Amino acid sequence: MNILIVHAHPEPQSFCSAMKDLAVATLSDAGHSVQVSDLYAMNWNPVASAADFNEPSNRDYLVYALEQRHAHAKGTLAADISAELDKLLAADLLIFNFPMFWCSVPAILKGWIDRVLLSGVCYGGLRFYDRGGLSGKRALLSFTLGAQPHMFADEQAIHGELEPMLRHLQRGTLAYAGLSVLPPFAAYHVPYITPQARSSILADYREHLELLDRLEPLNFPTMAGFDRQLNPLPREELV
Amino acid sequence: MNILIVHAHPEPQSFCSAMKDLAVATLSDAGHSVQVSDLYAMNWNPVASAADFNEPSNRDYLVYALEQRHAHAKGTLAADISAELDKLLAADLLIFNFPMFWCSVPAILKGWIDRVLLSGVCYGGLRFYDRGGLSGKRALLSFTLGAQPHMFADEQAIHGELEPMLRHLQRGTLAYAGLSVLPPFAAYHVPYITPQARSSILADYREHLELLDRLEPLNFPTMAGFDRQLNPLPREELV
């Protein structure tokens, strides 16, 4: 497999960065080809703007998604976006490795999503979910957080369940673009735990990565369940 | 009221920008004092990094939340963050006005959240939800999106319900920091609709803003329902 790890932590000595290093080692040892986009090290620009298009189709009024399509067709996308898109399209597995900031990805990684998941390539028209532009590829969120597992245990927990908190990423982003989303790896309580507990999380993460092929992807809608206006079809109309 | 609108659209002529302008006019006419942080116009830096701290307590290992606390105590926060934090602390109502990018805010706005919602000021220890640092203030999401309402109508809809898709923002961010979250204003299907339909959305938005005081905030956990380890308390232990 070709694997792309998009990593977004500002501290190279952090536990989150150790998770990235472990993933590179474990997946390379298993015979995969692994690339890392270390967004902080690359000084990645996260801001989607008119500057992303060298020869915009409309200089007077920016419609970002339309300019993405135009620039892709003409080969006039900003070089930093093109380079990441090439890595993404070559990948069979995409891993986002990050510290949870405000129940989501850090802005630098959100800006990778905003700029690289190109309209017309990764999604567009009725090409989303199982018909998304990235279908056939898999994705995995792997992240650190300060909270403990019981705080996301169920809807009565202080923060409710983890799935809805991550829905914008796993469903609204990855699954939407066609990726098959594997169960996430959450490294809980990281700032507060002993070195021994950290080692044990790394061992768990290694196992998660070694068993990737046995992980059942999460369930998301399939387009066959909806009409062209995206209303759910009555069950009897489904084949 | 003091109102802070944090606006994040790259095109000043966009419908989303018109919503921001309408909010400024409507809320000013109602006698409120309105400030706008127009993140694209300000060239806001969304990347949380060591550069945010003029005199870090630890130059060798960045723990972002700890440096936020240290810098706030010493008055050594980056000037752009300080300026936004002052606006936030002076506000009674915070409005995020944005185009939905990937079921969330654009990266430039995510970076306002990451950098301005300071640890030790906006949250920390057991100060979150109704005990959060920003309690007593209200918040509102107001956003444009390409989707139509039926696509978020219920859990059987193509994208499921809107609430879980927005949970990371409304619960994991705003409510977590203590803000009382008003029902969001979603401007659906914006790229595809007629000028008449757009005018009608603006009229609806004006009404939403004029009736703010009659809107019931969304329901989130209160800390009284949880023990110090943040396990839910049995109902009989609640007063």
XYZ file of C-alpha atoms in Angstrom:
478
model
C 0.000 0.000 0.000
C 0.913 3.634 -0.459
C 0.217 5.457 2.774
C 0.051 9.215 3.358
C 0.287 10.483 6.929
C -0.739 14.115 7.326
C 0.745 15.164 10.651
C -0.063 18.400 12.464
C 1.665 18.979 15.794
C 3.795 22.064 16.529
C 6.172 20.187 18.875
C 8.409 17.554 17.220
C 9.122 15.951 20.633
C 5.428 15.568 21.474
C 3.699 12.252 22.115
C 1.584 12.938 19.047
C 4.772 13.208 16.968
C 5.953 9.927 18.512
C 2.733 8.347 17.266
C 3.529 9.608 13.778
C 7.071 8.181 13.995
C 5.709 4.863 15.242
C 3.246 4.720 12.346
C 6.011 5.375 9.821
C 8.179 2.605 11.332
C 5.380 0.067 11.773
C 3.870 0.543 8.330
C 7.252 0.654 6.563
C 8.281 -2.555 8.367
C 5.086 -4.154 7.079
C 6.271 -3.431 3.531
C 4.189 -0.361 2.786
C 5.452 2.815 1.167
C 4.859 5.686 3.619
C 4.902 9.413 2.952
C 4.547 12.082 5.634
C 3.231 15.595 5.176
C 4.429 17.238 8.391
C 2.391 20.417 8.119
C 4.225 22.453 10.772
C 7.631 21.445 9.388
C 6.425 22.351 5.870
C 5.109 25.701 7.080
C 1.854 24.750 5.346
C -0.454 27.626 4.470
C -3.961 26.707 5.689
C -5.848 29.698 4.275
C -8.036 29.006 1.229
C -7.932 32.155 -0.877
C -7.747 33.605 -4.398
C -3.961 33.200 -4.192
C -4.470 29.440 -4.649
C -5.202 29.985 -8.348
C -2.495 31.219 -10.678
C -4.909 32.058 -13.483
C -8.391 32.420 -12.028
C -11.375 32.175 -14.348
C -12.956 35.155 -12.579
C -10.696 37.792 -11.034
C -13.618 39.902 -9.787
C -15.578 37.402 -7.737
C -14.077 34.347 -6.035
C -16.114 31.150 -5.926
C -13.542 28.855 -4.377
C -14.965 25.501 -5.556
C -15.373 26.721 -9.153
C -11.810 28.020 -9.228
C -10.596 24.680 -7.889
C -12.221 22.925 -10.860
C -10.933 25.475 -13.329
C -7.378 25.407 -11.963
C -7.291 21.630 -11.931
C -8.452 21.472 -15.552
C -5.899 24.084 -16.668
C -3.040 22.900 -14.452
C -2.858 26.270 -12.705
C -3.319 25.242 -9.081
C -0.878 26.644 -6.519
C 2.164 24.368 -6.354
C 1.756 23.495 -2.655
C -1.807 22.227 -3.261
C -0.830 20.280 -6.395
C 1.950 18.510 -4.542
C -0.382 17.416 -1.731
C -3.121 16.391 -4.153
C -0.647 14.171 -6.000
C 0.324 12.486 -2.723
C -3.337 12.018 -1.820
C -4.269 10.533 -5.183
C -1.335 8.107 -4.988
C -2.335 6.937 -1.492
C -4.356 3.833 -0.649
C -4.577 4.884 3.002
C -4.735 8.417 4.432
C -3.928 8.973 8.114
C -4.606 12.277 9.876
C -2.340 12.351 12.954
C -3.052 15.298 15.246
C -3.732 16.620 18.728
C -7.455 17.249 19.173
C -7.959 21.020 19.357
C -11.513 21.990 20.254
C -12.950 18.583 19.329
C -11.518 18.851 15.826
C -8.251 19.125 13.930
C -5.820 22.039 14.427
C -6.387 24.877 11.933
C -3.264 23.965 9.964
C -4.795 20.546 9.206
C -8.263 21.996 8.570
C -6.571 24.121 5.924
C -5.105 21.006 4.301
C -8.657 19.662 4.048
C -10.045 22.979 2.746
C -7.363 23.412 0.072
C -6.398 19.873 -1.012
C -9.770 18.063 -1.159
C -10.519 19.581 -4.521
C -13.999 20.080 -5.908
C -14.374 18.119 -9.148
C -11.692 15.644 -8.098
C -12.560 14.495 -4.571
C -16.301 15.244 -4.793
C -18.820 17.056 -6.944
C -22.231 16.625 -8.503
C -23.582 13.394 -7.064
C -20.122 11.957 -6.514
C -19.938 11.610 -2.773
C -20.052 8.951 -0.080
C -19.583 5.583 -1.855
C -19.466 7.442 -5.195
C -17.006 10.058 -3.916
C -13.875 10.868 -5.861
C -11.645 9.117 -3.339
C -13.622 5.868 -3.171
C -11.457 2.788 -2.992
C -9.107 4.489 -0.526
C -9.186 4.142 3.245
C -8.727 6.734 5.997
C -7.912 6.745 9.690
C -7.979 9.446 12.359
C -5.280 9.038 14.977
C -5.207 11.695 17.661
C -4.267 12.670 21.191
C -6.599 14.358 23.640
C -6.680 15.454 27.261
C -10.037 13.867 28.061
C -10.550 10.355 29.417
C -12.611 7.619 27.735
C -15.561 7.858 30.183
C -16.089 11.481 29.121
C -17.114 10.222 25.655
C -18.626 6.878 26.750
C -22.235 7.488 25.711
C -24.748 10.288 25.224
C -25.018 10.751 29.037
C -21.270 11.363 29.282
C -20.049 14.916 29.865
C -19.155 15.367 26.167
C -21.621 12.851 24.716
C -20.397 10.143 22.348
C -17.203 10.432 20.339
C -18.906 9.615 16.994
C -21.065 12.764 16.777
C -18.171 14.890 18.026
C -16.068 13.540 15.130
C -18.908 13.436 12.619
C -17.780 16.513 10.686
C -14.453 14.759 10.037
C -15.344 11.098 9.626
C -18.641 11.557 7.807
C -18.745 15.172 6.627
C -15.210 15.079 5.240
C -13.599 11.655 4.773
C -16.663 9.494 4.014
C -18.227 12.340 2.001
C -15.209 12.315 -0.332
C -15.518 8.553 -0.768
C -12.932 7.290 1.679
C -13.642 4.179 3.677
C -13.166 5.296 7.290
C -11.508 2.862 9.698
C -12.242 3.025 13.442
C -10.270 5.955 14.902
C -7.359 5.581 17.306
C -7.766 7.943 20.260
C -4.870 8.416 22.687
C -6.707 9.646 25.787
C -5.509 11.745 28.709
C -2.041 12.151 27.181
C -0.918 15.330 29.011
C -1.586 13.763 32.422
C -0.299 10.197 32.236
C 2.935 8.394 33.179
C 5.635 7.406 30.680
C 4.547 3.781 31.263
C 0.971 4.602 30.293
C 2.262 6.394 27.215
C 4.288 3.333 26.191
C 1.218 1.234 26.582
C -0.751 3.559 24.268
C 2.025 3.308 21.676
C 1.871 -0.494 21.896
C -1.896 -0.318 21.372
C -1.409 1.979 18.398
C 1.154 -0.395 16.858
C -1.392 -3.199 17.168
C -4.136 -1.019 15.636
C -1.864 -0.378 12.659
C -0.754 -3.999 12.303
C -4.372 -5.162 12.259
C -5.671 -2.488 9.873
C -6.851 -5.047 7.364
C -9.046 -6.718 9.950
C -10.746 -3.473 11.000
C -14.301 -3.080 9.800
C -14.861 0.395 8.279
C -17.499 2.617 9.885
C -20.960 2.658 8.381
C -22.071 5.599 6.263
C -24.854 6.227 3.745
C -24.628 4.726 0.284
C -25.990 6.728 -2.611
C -28.209 3.840 -3.714
C -30.413 4.643 -0.709
C -31.297 8.119 -2.059
C -33.010 9.621 -5.096
C -31.402 12.277 -7.308
C -32.654 15.042 -4.989
C -31.005 13.098 -2.160
C -34.228 12.219 -0.430
C -34.048 8.800 1.250
C -35.710 6.132 -0.899
C -38.422 4.015 0.679
C -36.865 0.675 1.627
C -38.903 -1.305 -0.945
C -37.320 0.701 -3.775
C -33.865 -0.446 -2.723
C -32.414 -3.409 -4.544
C -24.988 44.706 24.258
C -21.459 44.504 22.953
C -21.402 42.187 19.969
C -18.393 40.648 18.263
C -18.847 39.205 14.775
C -15.970 37.015 13.630
C -16.340 36.829 9.867
C -14.412 34.452 7.623
C -15.156 34.645 3.897
C -12.483 35.287 1.241
C -14.867 37.160 -1.099
C -16.140 40.551 0.179
C -18.985 40.485 -2.381
C -20.223 37.055 -1.274
C -23.663 36.370 0.133
C -21.969 35.351 3.378
C -20.352 38.804 3.552
C -23.787 40.347 2.896
C -25.064 38.437 5.926
C -22.262 39.969 8.000
C -23.126 43.461 6.721
C -26.804 42.880 7.464
C -25.970 41.767 11.001
C -23.855 44.880 11.592
C -26.680 47.135 10.356
C -29.513 45.310 12.141
C -27.731 45.030 15.477
C -26.385 48.603 15.363
C -29.889 49.892 14.546
C -31.152 48.026 17.595
C -28.753 50.091 19.720
C -25.994 47.531 20.213
C -22.291 48.197 19.856
C -20.944 45.921 17.111
C -17.340 45.007 16.335
C -16.266 42.906 13.359
C -13.140 40.792 13.098
C -12.977 40.209 9.347
C -10.331 37.494 9.376
C -9.479 37.539 5.658
C -9.270 41.337 5.615
C -7.047 41.222 8.733
C -4.831 38.575 7.157
C -5.340 36.604 10.388
C -2.727 33.953 11.123
C -4.579 30.743 12.032
C -1.567 28.619 13.003
C -1.108 27.980 16.739
C 2.648 27.809 17.312
C 5.533 28.733 19.609
C 5.628 32.124 17.877
C 2.435 33.033 19.800
C 4.467 33.500 22.972
C 6.987 36.316 23.228
C 8.669 34.900 26.348
C 7.835 31.207 26.572
C 8.260 29.470 29.924
C 9.866 26.504 28.141
C 11.803 27.131 24.952
C 12.705 23.462 24.496
C 9.294 21.801 24.566
C 6.049 23.496 23.555
C 2.895 22.673 25.506
C 0.529 25.129 23.872
C -2.093 25.358 26.652
C 0.544 25.861 29.360
C 2.224 28.617 27.367
C -1.165 30.276 26.884
C -1.593 30.435 30.662
C 1.953 31.633 31.228
C 1.773 34.294 28.526
C -1.561 35.571 29.777
C -0.225 35.854 33.342
C 2.934 37.654 32.188
C 1.288 39.786 29.504
C 3.494 38.277 26.802
C 0.888 36.920 24.385
C 1.293 37.737 20.692
C -0.356 41.087 19.984
C -2.856 39.724 17.453
C -4.194 37.186 19.973
C -4.357 39.767 22.793
C -6.371 42.132 20.642
C -8.922 39.444 19.766
C -9.116 38.190 23.342
C -9.901 41.728 24.528
C -12.718 41.969 21.973
C -14.049 38.576 23.048
C -13.978 39.392 26.757
C -15.794 42.683 26.115
C -18.538 40.952 24.102
C -21.939 39.862 25.402
C -22.683 38.070 22.141
C -20.245 36.309 19.812
C -21.307 35.554 16.222
C -19.285 33.296 13.939
C -20.293 34.201 10.360
C -18.819 31.832 7.762
C -19.317 29.603 4.739
C -19.479 25.966 5.840
C -16.308 24.271 4.599
C -16.368 20.502 5.115
C -19.144 20.644 7.713
C -17.135 23.039 9.850
C -15.567 26.495 9.837
C -12.883 27.533 7.332
C -9.341 27.010 8.647
C -8.822 30.740 9.164
C -11.708 30.739 11.684
C -10.622 27.441 13.254
C -7.330 29.180 13.937
C -9.133 32.039 15.693
C -10.697 29.413 17.965
C -7.387 27.593 18.502
C -5.414 30.749 19.338
C -7.914 33.100 21.025
C -9.913 30.763 23.295
C -7.154 30.783 25.870
C -6.578 28.048 28.412
C -6.901 29.471 31.911
C -9.179 32.253 30.705
C -11.898 30.622 28.605
C -11.667 27.168 30.221
C -9.444 25.109 32.489
C -9.586 22.764 35.453
C -13.277 22.115 36.006
C -14.313 25.433 34.499
C -16.285 24.410 31.472
C -19.867 24.195 30.230
C -21.974 26.306 32.640
C -18.811 26.998 34.684
C -16.716 27.882 31.622
C -14.699 31.079 31.537
C -17.075 32.712 29.066
C -20.292 31.932 30.957
C -22.799 34.757 30.895
C -22.067 35.423 27.227
C -24.093 34.153 24.281
C -22.990 32.771 20.909
C -24.527 32.192 17.498
C -23.380 30.347 14.401
C -24.534 31.955 11.178
C -23.381 30.232 8.012
C -23.986 29.531 4.354
C -23.925 26.077 2.796
C -24.602 24.418 -0.520
C -26.837 21.675 0.879
C -30.617 21.843 1.217
C -32.556 21.493 4.481
C -33.857 17.972 3.729
C -30.258 16.719 3.562
C -29.944 17.409 7.313
C -33.588 16.766 8.264
C -33.093 13.747 10.520
C -30.757 10.816 11.089
C -32.099 9.103 7.932
C -31.157 12.117 5.801
C -28.117 11.869 3.548
C -25.924 13.801 6.018
C -27.834 12.942 9.214
C -28.986 15.705 11.551
C -27.369 19.124 11.654
C -26.815 19.051 15.445
C -24.266 16.226 15.505
C -22.540 17.670 12.435
C -22.120 20.963 14.338
C -21.480 19.356 17.707
C -17.742 20.049 17.711
C -18.523 23.765 17.365
C -21.694 24.282 19.378
C -20.944 21.868 22.207
C -17.222 21.054 21.964
C -16.192 24.686 21.540
C -18.784 27.348 22.385
C -20.763 25.606 25.149
C -17.569 24.021 26.511
C -16.109 27.494 27.082
C -19.275 28.567 28.900
C -21.139 30.395 26.159
C -24.881 30.056 25.926
C -25.463 28.862 22.343
C -28.460 30.265 20.473
C -30.110 28.262 17.668
C -27.920 28.558 14.560
C -28.916 30.412 11.405
C -28.226 28.260 8.344
C -28.500 29.821 4.869
C -29.077 26.729 2.711
C -28.364 26.105 -0.967
C -26.827 29.559 -1.409
C -24.706 28.899 -4.537
C -27.728 27.626 -6.470
C -30.603 29.962 -5.655
C -32.173 33.046 -7.250
C -31.546 36.623 -6.083
C -35.154 36.605 -4.797
C -34.489 33.542 -2.676
C -31.336 35.192 -1.358
C -33.294 38.301 -0.365
C -35.752 36.113 1.445
C -32.927 34.453 3.419
C -31.601 37.883 4.376
C -35.068 38.880 5.597
C -35.204 35.681 7.673
C -31.771 36.420 9.094
C -32.800 39.960 10.035
C -35.758 38.512 11.905
C -33.543 35.920 13.631
C -31.311 38.771 14.833
C -34.182 41.012 15.890
C -35.693 38.218 17.960
C -32.432 37.056 19.575
C -33.731 37.696 23.070
C -36.681 35.393 22.517
C -34.527 32.506 21.273
C -34.121 29.661 23.733
C -30.454 28.587 24.013
C -29.594 25.014 23.109
C -29.354 22.459 25.903
C -25.966 21.287 27.102
C -24.667 19.504 30.197
C -24.391 21.387 33.473
C -21.498 20.565 35.759
C -23.859 19.904 38.684
C -24.808 16.669 36.923
C -21.271 15.250 37.208
C -18.821 14.318 39.948
C -15.253 15.659 40.119
C -14.046 12.876 37.812
C -16.809 13.960 35.425
C -18.808 10.789 35.760
C -22.547 11.457 35.485
C -24.158 11.583 38.940
C -27.118 9.309 39.616
C -30.262 11.409 39.310
C -31.125 11.151 43.036
C -27.858 12.905 43.939
C -28.859 15.939 41.920
C -30.412 18.832 43.790
